[in-house]
Coordinates of C-alpha atoms in Angstrom, one line a residue:
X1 CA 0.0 0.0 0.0
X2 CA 2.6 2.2 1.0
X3 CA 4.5 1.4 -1.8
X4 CA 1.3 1.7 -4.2
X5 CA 1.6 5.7 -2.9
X6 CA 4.7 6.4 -3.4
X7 CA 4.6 5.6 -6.6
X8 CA 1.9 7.6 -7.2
X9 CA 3.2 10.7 -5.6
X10 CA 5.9 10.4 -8.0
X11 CA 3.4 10.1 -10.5
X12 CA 1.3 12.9 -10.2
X13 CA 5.4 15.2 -9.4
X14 CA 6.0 14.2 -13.0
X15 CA 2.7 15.2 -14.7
X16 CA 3.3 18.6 -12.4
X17 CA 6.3 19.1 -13.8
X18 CA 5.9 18.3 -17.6
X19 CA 4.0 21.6 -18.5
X20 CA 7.1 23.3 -17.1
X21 CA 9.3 21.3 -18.9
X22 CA 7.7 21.5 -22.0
X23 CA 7.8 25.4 -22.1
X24 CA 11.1 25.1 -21.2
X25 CA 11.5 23.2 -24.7
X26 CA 9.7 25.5 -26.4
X27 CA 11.7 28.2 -25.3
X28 CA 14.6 26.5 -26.1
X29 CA 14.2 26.1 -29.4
X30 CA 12.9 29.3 -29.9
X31 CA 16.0 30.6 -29.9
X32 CA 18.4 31.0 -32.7
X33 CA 21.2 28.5 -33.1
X34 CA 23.8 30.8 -33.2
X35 CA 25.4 32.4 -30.2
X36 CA 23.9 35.4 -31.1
X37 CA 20.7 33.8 -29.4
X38 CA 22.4 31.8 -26.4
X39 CA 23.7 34.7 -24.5
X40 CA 24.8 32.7 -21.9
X41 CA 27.0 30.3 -24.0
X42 CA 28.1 33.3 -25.8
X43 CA 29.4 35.3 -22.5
X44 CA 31.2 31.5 -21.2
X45 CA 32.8 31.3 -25.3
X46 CA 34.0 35.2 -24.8
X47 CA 35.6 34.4 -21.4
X48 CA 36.9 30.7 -23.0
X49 CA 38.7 32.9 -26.2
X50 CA 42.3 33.5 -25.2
X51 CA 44.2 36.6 -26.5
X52 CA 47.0 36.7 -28.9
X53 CA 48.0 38.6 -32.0
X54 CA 49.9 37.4 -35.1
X55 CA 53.7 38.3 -35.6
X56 CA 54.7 40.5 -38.8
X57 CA 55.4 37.2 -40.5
X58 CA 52.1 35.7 -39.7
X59 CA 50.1 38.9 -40.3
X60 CA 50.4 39.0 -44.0
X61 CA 50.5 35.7 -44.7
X62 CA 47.3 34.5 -42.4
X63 CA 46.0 33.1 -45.3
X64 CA 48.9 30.9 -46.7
X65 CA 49.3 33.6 -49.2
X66 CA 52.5 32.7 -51.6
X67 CA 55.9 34.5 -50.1
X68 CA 55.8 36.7 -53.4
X69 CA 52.1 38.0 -52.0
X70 CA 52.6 38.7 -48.6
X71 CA 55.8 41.0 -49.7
X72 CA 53.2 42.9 -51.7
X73 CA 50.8 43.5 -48.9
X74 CA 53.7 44.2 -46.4
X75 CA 55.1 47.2 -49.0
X76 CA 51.2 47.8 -49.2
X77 CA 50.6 48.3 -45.7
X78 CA 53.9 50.9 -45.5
X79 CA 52.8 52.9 -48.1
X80 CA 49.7 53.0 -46.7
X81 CA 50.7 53.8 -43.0
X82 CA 53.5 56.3 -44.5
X83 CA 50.6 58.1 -46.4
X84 CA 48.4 58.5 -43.7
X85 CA 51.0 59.5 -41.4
X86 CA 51.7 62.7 -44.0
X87 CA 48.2 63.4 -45.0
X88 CA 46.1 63.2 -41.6
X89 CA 49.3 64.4 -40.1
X90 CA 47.7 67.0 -37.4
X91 CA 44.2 64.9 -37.1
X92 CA 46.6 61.9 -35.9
X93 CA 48.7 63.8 -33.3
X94 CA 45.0 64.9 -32.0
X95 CA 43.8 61.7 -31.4
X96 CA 47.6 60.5 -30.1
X97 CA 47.3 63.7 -27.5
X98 CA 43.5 62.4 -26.7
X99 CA 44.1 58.4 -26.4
X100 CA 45.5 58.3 -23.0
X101 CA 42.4 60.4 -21.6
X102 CA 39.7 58.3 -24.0
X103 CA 39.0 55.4 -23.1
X104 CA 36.8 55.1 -26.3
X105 CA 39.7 56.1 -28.8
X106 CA 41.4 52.8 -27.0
X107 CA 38.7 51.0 -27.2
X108 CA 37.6 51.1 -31.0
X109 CA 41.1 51.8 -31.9
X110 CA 41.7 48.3 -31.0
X111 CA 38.5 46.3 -32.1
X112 CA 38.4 48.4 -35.4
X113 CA 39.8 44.5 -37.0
X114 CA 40.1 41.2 -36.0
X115 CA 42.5 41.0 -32.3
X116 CA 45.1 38.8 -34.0
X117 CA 46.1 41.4 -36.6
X118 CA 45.3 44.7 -34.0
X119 CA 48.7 45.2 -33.0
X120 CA 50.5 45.1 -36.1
X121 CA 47.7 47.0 -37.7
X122 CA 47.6 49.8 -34.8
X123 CA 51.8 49.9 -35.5
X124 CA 51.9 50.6 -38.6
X125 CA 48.5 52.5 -39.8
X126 CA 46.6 55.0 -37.4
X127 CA 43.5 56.5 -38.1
X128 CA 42.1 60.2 -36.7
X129 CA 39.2 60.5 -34.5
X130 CA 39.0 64.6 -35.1
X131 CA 36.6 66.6 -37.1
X132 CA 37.0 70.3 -37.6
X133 CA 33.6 70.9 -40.2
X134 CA 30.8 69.7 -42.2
X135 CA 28.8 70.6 -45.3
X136 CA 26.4 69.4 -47.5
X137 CA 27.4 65.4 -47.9
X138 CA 31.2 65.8 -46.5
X139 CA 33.1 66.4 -43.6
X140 CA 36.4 67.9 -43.5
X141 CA 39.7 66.6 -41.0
X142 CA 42.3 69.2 -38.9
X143 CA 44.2 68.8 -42.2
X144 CA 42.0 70.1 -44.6
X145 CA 41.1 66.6 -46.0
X146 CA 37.4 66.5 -47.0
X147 CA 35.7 63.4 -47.2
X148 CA 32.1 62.0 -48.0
X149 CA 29.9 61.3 -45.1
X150 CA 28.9 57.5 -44.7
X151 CA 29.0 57.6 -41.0
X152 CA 25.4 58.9 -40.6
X153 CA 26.5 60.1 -37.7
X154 CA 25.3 57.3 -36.1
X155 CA 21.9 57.5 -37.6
X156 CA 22.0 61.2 -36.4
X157 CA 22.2 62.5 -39.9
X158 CA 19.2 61.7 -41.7
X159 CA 18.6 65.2 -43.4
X160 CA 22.4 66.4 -44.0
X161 CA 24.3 68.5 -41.5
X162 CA 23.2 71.7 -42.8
X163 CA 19.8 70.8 -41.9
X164 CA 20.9 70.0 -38.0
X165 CA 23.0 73.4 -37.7
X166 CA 20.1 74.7 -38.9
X167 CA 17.9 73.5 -36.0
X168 CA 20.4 74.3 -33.5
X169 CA 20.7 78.1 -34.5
X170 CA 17.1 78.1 -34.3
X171 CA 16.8 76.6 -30.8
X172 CA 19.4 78.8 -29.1
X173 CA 18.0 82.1 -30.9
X174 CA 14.6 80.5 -29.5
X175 CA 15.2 79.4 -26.0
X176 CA 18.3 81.5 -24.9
X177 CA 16.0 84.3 -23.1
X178 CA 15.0 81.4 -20.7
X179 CA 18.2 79.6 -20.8
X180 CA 19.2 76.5 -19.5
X181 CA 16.5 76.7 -16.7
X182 CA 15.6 73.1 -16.0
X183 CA 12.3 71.6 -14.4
X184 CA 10.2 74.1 -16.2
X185 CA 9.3 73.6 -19.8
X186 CA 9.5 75.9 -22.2
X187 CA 6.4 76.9 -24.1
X188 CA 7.6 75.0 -27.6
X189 CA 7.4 72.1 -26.4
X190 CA 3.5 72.3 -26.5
X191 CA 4.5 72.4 -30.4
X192 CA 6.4 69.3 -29.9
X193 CA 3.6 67.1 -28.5
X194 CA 1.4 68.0 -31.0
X195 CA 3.5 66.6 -33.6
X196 CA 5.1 64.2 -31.5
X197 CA 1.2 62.8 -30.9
X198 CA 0.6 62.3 -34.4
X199 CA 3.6 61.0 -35.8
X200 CA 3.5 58.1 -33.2
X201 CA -0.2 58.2 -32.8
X202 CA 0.1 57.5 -29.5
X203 CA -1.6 60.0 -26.1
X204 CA 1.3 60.5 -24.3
X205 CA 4.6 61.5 -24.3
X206 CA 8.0 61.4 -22.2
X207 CA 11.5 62.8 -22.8
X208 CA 14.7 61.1 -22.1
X209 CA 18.8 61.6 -22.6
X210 CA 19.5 59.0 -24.7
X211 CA 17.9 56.3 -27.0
X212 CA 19.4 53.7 -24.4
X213 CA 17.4 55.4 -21.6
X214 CA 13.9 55.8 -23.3
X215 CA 14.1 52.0 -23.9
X216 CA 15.1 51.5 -20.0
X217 CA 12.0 53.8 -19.1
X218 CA 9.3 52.1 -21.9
X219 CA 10.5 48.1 -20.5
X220 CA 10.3 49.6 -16.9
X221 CA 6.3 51.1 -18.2
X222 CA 5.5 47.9 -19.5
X223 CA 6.5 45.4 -16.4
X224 CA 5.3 47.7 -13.6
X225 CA 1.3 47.7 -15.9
X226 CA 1.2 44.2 -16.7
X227 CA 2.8 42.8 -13.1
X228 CA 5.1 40.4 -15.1
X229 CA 8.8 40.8 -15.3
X230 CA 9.8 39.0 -18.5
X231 CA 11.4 41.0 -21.2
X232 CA 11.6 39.5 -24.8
X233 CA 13.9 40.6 -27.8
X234 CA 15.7 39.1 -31.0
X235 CA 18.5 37.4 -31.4
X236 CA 21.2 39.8 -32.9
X237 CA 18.7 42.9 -31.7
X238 CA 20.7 45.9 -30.1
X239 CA 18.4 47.7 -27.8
X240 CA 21.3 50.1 -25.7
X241 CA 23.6 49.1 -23.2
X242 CA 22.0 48.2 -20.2
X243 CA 22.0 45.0 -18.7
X244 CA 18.5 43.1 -19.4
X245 CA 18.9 44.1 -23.3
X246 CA 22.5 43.3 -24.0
X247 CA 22.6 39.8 -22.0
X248 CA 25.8 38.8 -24.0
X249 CA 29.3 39.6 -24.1
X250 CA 29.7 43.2 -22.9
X251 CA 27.7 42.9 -20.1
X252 CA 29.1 42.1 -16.7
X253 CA 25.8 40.6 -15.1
X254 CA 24.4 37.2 -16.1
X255 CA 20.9 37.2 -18.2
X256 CA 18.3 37.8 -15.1
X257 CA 14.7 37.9 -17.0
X258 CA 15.4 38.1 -20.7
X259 CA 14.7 35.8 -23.2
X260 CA 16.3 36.0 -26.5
X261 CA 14.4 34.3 -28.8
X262 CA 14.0 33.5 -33.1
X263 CA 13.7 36.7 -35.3
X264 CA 10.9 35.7 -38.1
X265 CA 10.3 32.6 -36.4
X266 CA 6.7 30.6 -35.6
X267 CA 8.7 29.1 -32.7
X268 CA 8.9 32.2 -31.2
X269 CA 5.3 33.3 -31.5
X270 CA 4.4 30.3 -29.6
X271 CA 6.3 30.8 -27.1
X272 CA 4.6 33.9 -26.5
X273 CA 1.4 33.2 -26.6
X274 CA 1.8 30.3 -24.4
X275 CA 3.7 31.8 -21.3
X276 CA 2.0 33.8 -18.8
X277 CA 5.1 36.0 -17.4
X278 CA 6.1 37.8 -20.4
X279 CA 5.5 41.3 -20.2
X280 CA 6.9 43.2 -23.2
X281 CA 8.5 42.5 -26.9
X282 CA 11.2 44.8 -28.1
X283 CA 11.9 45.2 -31.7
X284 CA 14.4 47.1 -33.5
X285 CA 13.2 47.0 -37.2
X286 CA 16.7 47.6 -38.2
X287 CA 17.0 43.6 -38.1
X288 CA 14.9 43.0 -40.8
X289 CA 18.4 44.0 -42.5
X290 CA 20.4 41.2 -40.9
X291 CA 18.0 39.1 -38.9
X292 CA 19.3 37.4 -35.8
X293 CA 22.9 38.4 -36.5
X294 CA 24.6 41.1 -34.2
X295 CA 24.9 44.6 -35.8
X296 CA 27.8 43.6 -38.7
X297 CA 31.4 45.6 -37.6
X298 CA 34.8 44.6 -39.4
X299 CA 36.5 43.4 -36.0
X300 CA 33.7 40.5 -37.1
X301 CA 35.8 39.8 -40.7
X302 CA 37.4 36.6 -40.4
X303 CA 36.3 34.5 -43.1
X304 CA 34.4 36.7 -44.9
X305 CA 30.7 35.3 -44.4
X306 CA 29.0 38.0 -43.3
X307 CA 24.9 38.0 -44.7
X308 CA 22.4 40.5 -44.5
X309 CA 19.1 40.6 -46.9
X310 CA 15.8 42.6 -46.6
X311 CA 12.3 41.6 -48.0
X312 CA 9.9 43.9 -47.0
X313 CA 6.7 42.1 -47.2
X314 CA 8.4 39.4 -45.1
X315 CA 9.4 41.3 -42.2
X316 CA 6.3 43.0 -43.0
X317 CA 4.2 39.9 -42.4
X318 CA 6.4 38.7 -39.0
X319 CA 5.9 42.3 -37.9
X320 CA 1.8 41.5 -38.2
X321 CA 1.8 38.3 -37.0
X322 CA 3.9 39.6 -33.5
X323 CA 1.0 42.4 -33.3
X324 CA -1.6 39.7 -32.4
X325 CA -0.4 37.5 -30.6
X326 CA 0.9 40.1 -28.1
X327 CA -2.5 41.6 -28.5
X328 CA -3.9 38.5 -27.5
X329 CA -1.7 38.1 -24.4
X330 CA -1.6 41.1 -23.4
X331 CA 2.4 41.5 -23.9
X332 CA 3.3 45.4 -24.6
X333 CA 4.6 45.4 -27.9
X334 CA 7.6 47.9 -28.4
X335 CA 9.1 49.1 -31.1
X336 CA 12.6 50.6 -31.1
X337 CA 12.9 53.3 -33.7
X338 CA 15.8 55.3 -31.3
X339 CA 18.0 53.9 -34.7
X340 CA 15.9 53.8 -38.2
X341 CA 13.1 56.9 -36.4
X342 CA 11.9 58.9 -39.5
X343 CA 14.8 57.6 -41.9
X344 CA 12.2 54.7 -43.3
X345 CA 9.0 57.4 -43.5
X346 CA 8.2 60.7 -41.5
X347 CA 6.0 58.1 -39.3
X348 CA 8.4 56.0 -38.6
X349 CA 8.4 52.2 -39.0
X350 CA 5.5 52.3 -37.8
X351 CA 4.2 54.3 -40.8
X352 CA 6.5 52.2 -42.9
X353 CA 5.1 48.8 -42.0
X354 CA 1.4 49.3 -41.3
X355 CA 1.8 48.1 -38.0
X356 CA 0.9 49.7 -34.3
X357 CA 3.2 49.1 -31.5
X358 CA 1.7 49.8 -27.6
X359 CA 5.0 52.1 -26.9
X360 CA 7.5 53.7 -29.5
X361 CA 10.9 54.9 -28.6
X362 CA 12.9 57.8 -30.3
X363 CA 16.1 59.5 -30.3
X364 CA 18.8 60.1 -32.9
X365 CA 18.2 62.5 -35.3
X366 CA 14.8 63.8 -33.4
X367 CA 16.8 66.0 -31.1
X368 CA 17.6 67.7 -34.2
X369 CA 21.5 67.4 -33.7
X370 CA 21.2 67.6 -29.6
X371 CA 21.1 64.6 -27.2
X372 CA 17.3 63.2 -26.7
X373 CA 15.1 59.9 -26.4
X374 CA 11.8 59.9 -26.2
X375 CA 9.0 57.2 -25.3
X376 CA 5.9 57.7 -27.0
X377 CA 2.2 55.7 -25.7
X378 CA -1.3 55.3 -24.6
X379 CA -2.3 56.9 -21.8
X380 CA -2.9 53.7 -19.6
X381 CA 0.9 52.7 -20.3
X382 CA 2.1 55.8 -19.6
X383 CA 0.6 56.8 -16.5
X384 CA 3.1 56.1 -13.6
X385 CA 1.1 55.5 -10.6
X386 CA -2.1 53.6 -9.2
X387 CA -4.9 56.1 -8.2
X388 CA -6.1 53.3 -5.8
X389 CA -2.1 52.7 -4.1
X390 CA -0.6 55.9 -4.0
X391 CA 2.6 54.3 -2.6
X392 CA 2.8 52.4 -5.7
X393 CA 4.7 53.8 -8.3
X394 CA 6.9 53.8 -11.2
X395 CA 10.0 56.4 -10.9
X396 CA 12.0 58.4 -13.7
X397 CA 13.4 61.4 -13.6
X398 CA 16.5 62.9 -15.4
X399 CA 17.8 66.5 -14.2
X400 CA 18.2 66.9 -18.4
X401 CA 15.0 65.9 -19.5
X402 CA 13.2 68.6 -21.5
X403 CA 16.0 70.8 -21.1
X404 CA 15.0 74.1 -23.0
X405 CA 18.0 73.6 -25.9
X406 CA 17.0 70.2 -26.9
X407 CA 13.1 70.8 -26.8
X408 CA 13.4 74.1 -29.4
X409 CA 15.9 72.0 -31.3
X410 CA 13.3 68.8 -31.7
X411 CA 10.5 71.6 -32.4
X412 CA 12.9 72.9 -35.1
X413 CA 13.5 69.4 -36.7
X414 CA 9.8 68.4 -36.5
X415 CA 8.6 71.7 -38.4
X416 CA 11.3 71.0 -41.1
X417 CA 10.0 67.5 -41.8
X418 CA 6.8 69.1 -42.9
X419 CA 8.5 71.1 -45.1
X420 CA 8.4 71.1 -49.1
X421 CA 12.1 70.3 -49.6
X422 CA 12.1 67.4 -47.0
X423 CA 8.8 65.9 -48.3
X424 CA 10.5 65.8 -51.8
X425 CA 13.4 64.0 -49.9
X426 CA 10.7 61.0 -49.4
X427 CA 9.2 60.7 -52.4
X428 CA 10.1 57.4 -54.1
X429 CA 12.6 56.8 -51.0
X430 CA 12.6 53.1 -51.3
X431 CA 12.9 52.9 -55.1
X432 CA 15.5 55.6 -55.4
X433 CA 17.8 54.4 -53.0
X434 CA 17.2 50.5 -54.1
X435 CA 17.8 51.7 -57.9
X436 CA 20.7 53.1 -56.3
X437 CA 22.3 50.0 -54.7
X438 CA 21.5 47.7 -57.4
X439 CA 23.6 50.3 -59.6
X440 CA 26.6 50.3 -57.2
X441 CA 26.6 46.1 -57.1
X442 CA 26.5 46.6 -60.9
X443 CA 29.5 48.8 -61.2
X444 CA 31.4 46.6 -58.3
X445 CA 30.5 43.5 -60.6
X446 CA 31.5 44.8 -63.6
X447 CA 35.2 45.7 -61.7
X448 CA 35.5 42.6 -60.5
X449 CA 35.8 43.3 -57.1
X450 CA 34.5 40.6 -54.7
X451 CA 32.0 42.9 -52.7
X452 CA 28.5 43.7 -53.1
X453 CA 25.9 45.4 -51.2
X454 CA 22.7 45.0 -49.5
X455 CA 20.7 47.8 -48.0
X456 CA 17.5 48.9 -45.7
X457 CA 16.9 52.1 -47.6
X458 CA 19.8 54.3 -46.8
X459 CA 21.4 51.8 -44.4
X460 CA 23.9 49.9 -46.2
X461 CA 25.8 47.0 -45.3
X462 CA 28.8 45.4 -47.2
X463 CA 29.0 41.8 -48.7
X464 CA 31.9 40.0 -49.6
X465 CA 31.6 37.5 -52.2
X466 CA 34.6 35.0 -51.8
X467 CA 36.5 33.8 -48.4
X468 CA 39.1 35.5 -47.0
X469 CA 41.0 37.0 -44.1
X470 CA 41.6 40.0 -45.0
X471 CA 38.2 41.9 -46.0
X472 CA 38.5 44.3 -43.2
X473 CA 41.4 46.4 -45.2
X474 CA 38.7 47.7 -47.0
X475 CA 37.8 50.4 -44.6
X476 CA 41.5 51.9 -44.5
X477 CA 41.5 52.3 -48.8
X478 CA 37.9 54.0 -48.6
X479 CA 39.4 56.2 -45.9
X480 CA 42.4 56.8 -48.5
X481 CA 39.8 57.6 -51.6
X482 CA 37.9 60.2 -49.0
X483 CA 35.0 58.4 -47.4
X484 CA 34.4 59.2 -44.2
X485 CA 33.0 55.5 -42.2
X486 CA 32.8 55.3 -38.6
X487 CA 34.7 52.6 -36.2
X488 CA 32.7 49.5 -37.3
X489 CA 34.1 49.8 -41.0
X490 CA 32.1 49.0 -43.9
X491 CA 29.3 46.8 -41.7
X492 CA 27.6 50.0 -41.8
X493 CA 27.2 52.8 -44.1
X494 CA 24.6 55.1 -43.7
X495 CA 23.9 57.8 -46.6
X496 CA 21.5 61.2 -45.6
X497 CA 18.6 61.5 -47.5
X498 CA 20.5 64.9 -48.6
X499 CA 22.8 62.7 -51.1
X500 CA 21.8 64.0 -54.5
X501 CA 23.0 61.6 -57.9
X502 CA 26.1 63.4 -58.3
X503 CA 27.2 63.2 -54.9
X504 CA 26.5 59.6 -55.2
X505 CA 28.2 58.9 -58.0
X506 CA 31.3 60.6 -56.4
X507 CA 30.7 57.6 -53.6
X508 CA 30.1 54.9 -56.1
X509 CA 33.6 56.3 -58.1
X510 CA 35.5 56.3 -55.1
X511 CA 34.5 53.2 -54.0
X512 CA 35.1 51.3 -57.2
X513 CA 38.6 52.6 -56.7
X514 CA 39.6 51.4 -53.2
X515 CA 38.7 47.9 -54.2
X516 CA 40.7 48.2 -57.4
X517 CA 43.4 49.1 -55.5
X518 CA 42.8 47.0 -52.5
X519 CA 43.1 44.0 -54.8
X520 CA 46.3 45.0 -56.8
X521 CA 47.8 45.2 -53.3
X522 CA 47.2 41.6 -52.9
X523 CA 44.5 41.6 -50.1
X524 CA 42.2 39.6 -52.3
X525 CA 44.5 37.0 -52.9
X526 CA 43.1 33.3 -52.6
X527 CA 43.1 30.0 -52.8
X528 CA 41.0 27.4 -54.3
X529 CA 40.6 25.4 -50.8
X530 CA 40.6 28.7 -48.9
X531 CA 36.7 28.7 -48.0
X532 CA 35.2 30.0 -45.5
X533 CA 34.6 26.7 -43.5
X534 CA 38.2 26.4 -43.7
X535 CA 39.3 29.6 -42.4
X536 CA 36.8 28.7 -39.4
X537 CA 38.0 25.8 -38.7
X538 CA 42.1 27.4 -38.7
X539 CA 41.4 29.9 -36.5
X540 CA 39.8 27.4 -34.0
X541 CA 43.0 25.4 -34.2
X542 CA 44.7 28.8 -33.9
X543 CA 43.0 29.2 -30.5
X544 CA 43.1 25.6 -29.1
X545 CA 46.8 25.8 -29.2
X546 CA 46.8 29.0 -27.2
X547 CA 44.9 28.1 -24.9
X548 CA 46.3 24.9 -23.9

């Protein structure tokens, strides 16, 4: 009898436990195979990957190039250091003098390429982090050296730089009687709302520092309404820095409550509409660029596989299908726009794909060249306290927020994207700027340069078309034939909607060049079995043997 129990206690502990265990399956395979969806495998691989750099022997020959080729991209490389050293010669000893004090300049200056060739690299070619002015499409270095802009200024510069300067004049002639008096708001920000309200469609409004903080105050909004703490984003997704939405390498803390699950993926949807403690989805449409892969940077380069690909009516249909079901489970759907905000449509992507989120974040170019985020939604999510539990509420503040400057320079960029000249800036967007890449693939095609391009309107990303190890050279010889990219290289080039055809074609011309020279250097060298399974597969061995 006793035994007859206990056997059915254990019974009825396993049929407890298999709804828990089949969620956690479910969520499981929800996420994408890669690390880019296992943060926590990612974070133990990071800590597993020991450091070393190649030798001046192995650096130019990390591909089993010939002795003959590796000569050539050694005399290369001098030339190329000795050239910069003489033409950037007063923007490098700027950014020598600054080093020491920036952490930053150390920082990308040494995860601009792959760590094995950094040292060499950083030894023998320098680039400048200083800027002395902008106009139009180009930016000119403390040497007089102008180049064209494909920084984007982080996504900053969606209208051209004129445009921003522009904005700024106008908010300091506008709010420099009342100064930088904070707390108070200055009457144009009633101006701001409006617009704000109907661009977003959404009651309410909120102003923030940074993009990374109106994302911190819209998941903070959506767990304290719906009483759950679970946060959900996509694999590869970039959200800011803080902890619960960069659970991978970078981040000190293990993943607490975040899942990160399948971009585009029916195993994903399930999982959210079968779990009961998920309280909000973040999306960054900028993935439907390169979904579930981490935002592309040249440090990344080491075999040359790097994808990216955007169908719009797909991402457009994944978009609709995440709107119900958190509709039906009452998750708070957010969508990100801190990034791509008004460069897809003056709405936004939520203009751009037809599709409502609950909350909408901002920043970027909306401050209209000053610092700002923004959290736009419905009055119930907004609201940060319970009429019924007055000691129950939902705190954030920033001394910053609002401050008079950045509010009359938003008000400035909002009335200029009603204006005649940037309305003609959207028309045909999507077909001009597609026409545009599939006319710079044709010219890269034609010069027989391994490299194409795929782009989310005028976010661009670059593609290489063989193996190799050393694709990440590219960035220095488009520096040389004066375009302007920012630390990550060629993973991301971001044109303003300013860039007229002729300015383009200057890009396009310049372009062509670098890789015509880049490849007459030797860089592009290969060999038949060099793929990119077989570069993967050396620098595994590479790092087995240093770190045993």
């Amino acid at each position: 009898m006793d035994e007859t129990l206990t056997l059915s206690a254990l019974a009825l502990g396993v049929l407890a436990l298999l709804p828990a265990a089949k969620r956690r399956l479910e969520l499981s395979r929800a996420k994408h195979r890669s690390l880019a969806g296992h943060s926590r495998m990612a974070k133990r691989l990071a800590r597993w990957v020991p450091g070393y750099a190649y030798d001046e022997a192995q650096f130019f020959a990390a591909d089993g190039a010939p002795a003959d080729v590796a000569a050539q991209r050694r005399a290369a490389l001098q030339r190329l250091g000795a050239e910069f050293d003489t033409r950037y010669a007063r923007t490098l000893a700027a950014t020598e003098a600054a080093r020491d004090t920036i952490s930053d300049l150390r920082f990308t200056g040494r995860y601009r390429v792959p760590f094995q060739f950094s040292p060499v690299l950083r030894e023998h070619l320098k680039v400048g982090a200083f800027l002395q002015a902008s106009d139009g499409v180009q930016v000119e270095d403390l040497d007089g050296n102008r180049l064209y802009d494909l920084t984007g200024s982080y996504g900053v510069n969606l209208l051209g730089y004129d445009a921003y300067k522009a904005c700024i004049a106008e908010a300091v002639a506008t709010a420099q009687q009342l100064g930088p008096v904070l707390g108070a708001y200055h009457p144009c920000v009633l101006d701001v709302l409006t617009r704000l309200k109907a661009i977003s469609g959404q009651d309410e409004v909120s102003f923030h520092m940074s993009g990374t903080e109106a994302v911190m105050q819209a998941v903070r909004l959506a767990r304290y309404h719906t009483k759950k703490k679970r946060l959900v984003r996509f694999a590869g997704a970039y959200h800011g820095w803080w902890e619960d939405v960069q659970p991978g390498p970078g981040n000190p803390l293990p993943p607490r409550d975040t899942f990160t699950l399948q971009d585009m993926a029916e195993r994903s949807l399930k999982v959210l509409a079968t779990r009961r403690d998920i309280a909000c989805v973040l999306v960054n449409p900028l993935q439907a660029l390169h979904p579930n892969a981490n935002a592309p940077g040249d440090s990344g380069l080491i075999d040359g596989s790097r994808r990216a690909g955007y169908e719009r009516e797909a991402y457009t249909a994944w978009l609709k299908k995440l709107r119900e079901v958190c509709t039906a489970r009452g998750i708070v759907l957010i969508f990100d726009e801190v990034f791509v905000g008004f460069r897809l449509a003056p709405g936004g992507a939520q203009e751009y794909f037809g599709v409502r989120a609950d909350l909408v974040t901002y920043g970027k170019t909306l401050g209209g060249g000053l610092p700002v985020g923004v959290v736009c939604g419905s009055r119930a999510l907004m609201q940060r306290y319970r009429e019924d539990r007055p000691a129950d509420i939902c705190f954030a503040r920033g001394t910053f927020n609002a401050h008079p400057y950045v509010i009359a320079a938003m008000a400035a960029f909002l009335r200029q994207l009603d204006t005649p000249q940037v309305k003609t800036l959207y028309d045909g967007l999507d077909a001009r700027w597609n026409a545009r890449c599939a006319r710079f693939n044709e010219r890269l095609q034609a010069a027989g340069a391994p490299v194409r391009m795929a782009n989310l309107s005028t976010i661009w990303t670059v593609l290489y078309t063989q193996p190799g190890r050393y694709h990440w050279m590219l960035q220095f010889y488009l520096r040389k034939h004066g375009l302007a990219l920012s630390w990550v290289g060629t993973g991301r080039l971001i044109f303003s909607l300013n860039y007229g055809d002729a300015e383009f074609e200057a890009v396009l011309e310049r372009f062509v060049a670098a890789c015509a020279e880049m490849r007459a250097d030797g860089w592009w060298w290969t060999a038949p079995e060099l793929t990119a399974k077989a570069i993967r597969r050396s620098v595994f061995r590479e790092m087995l043997s240093k770190k045993f």
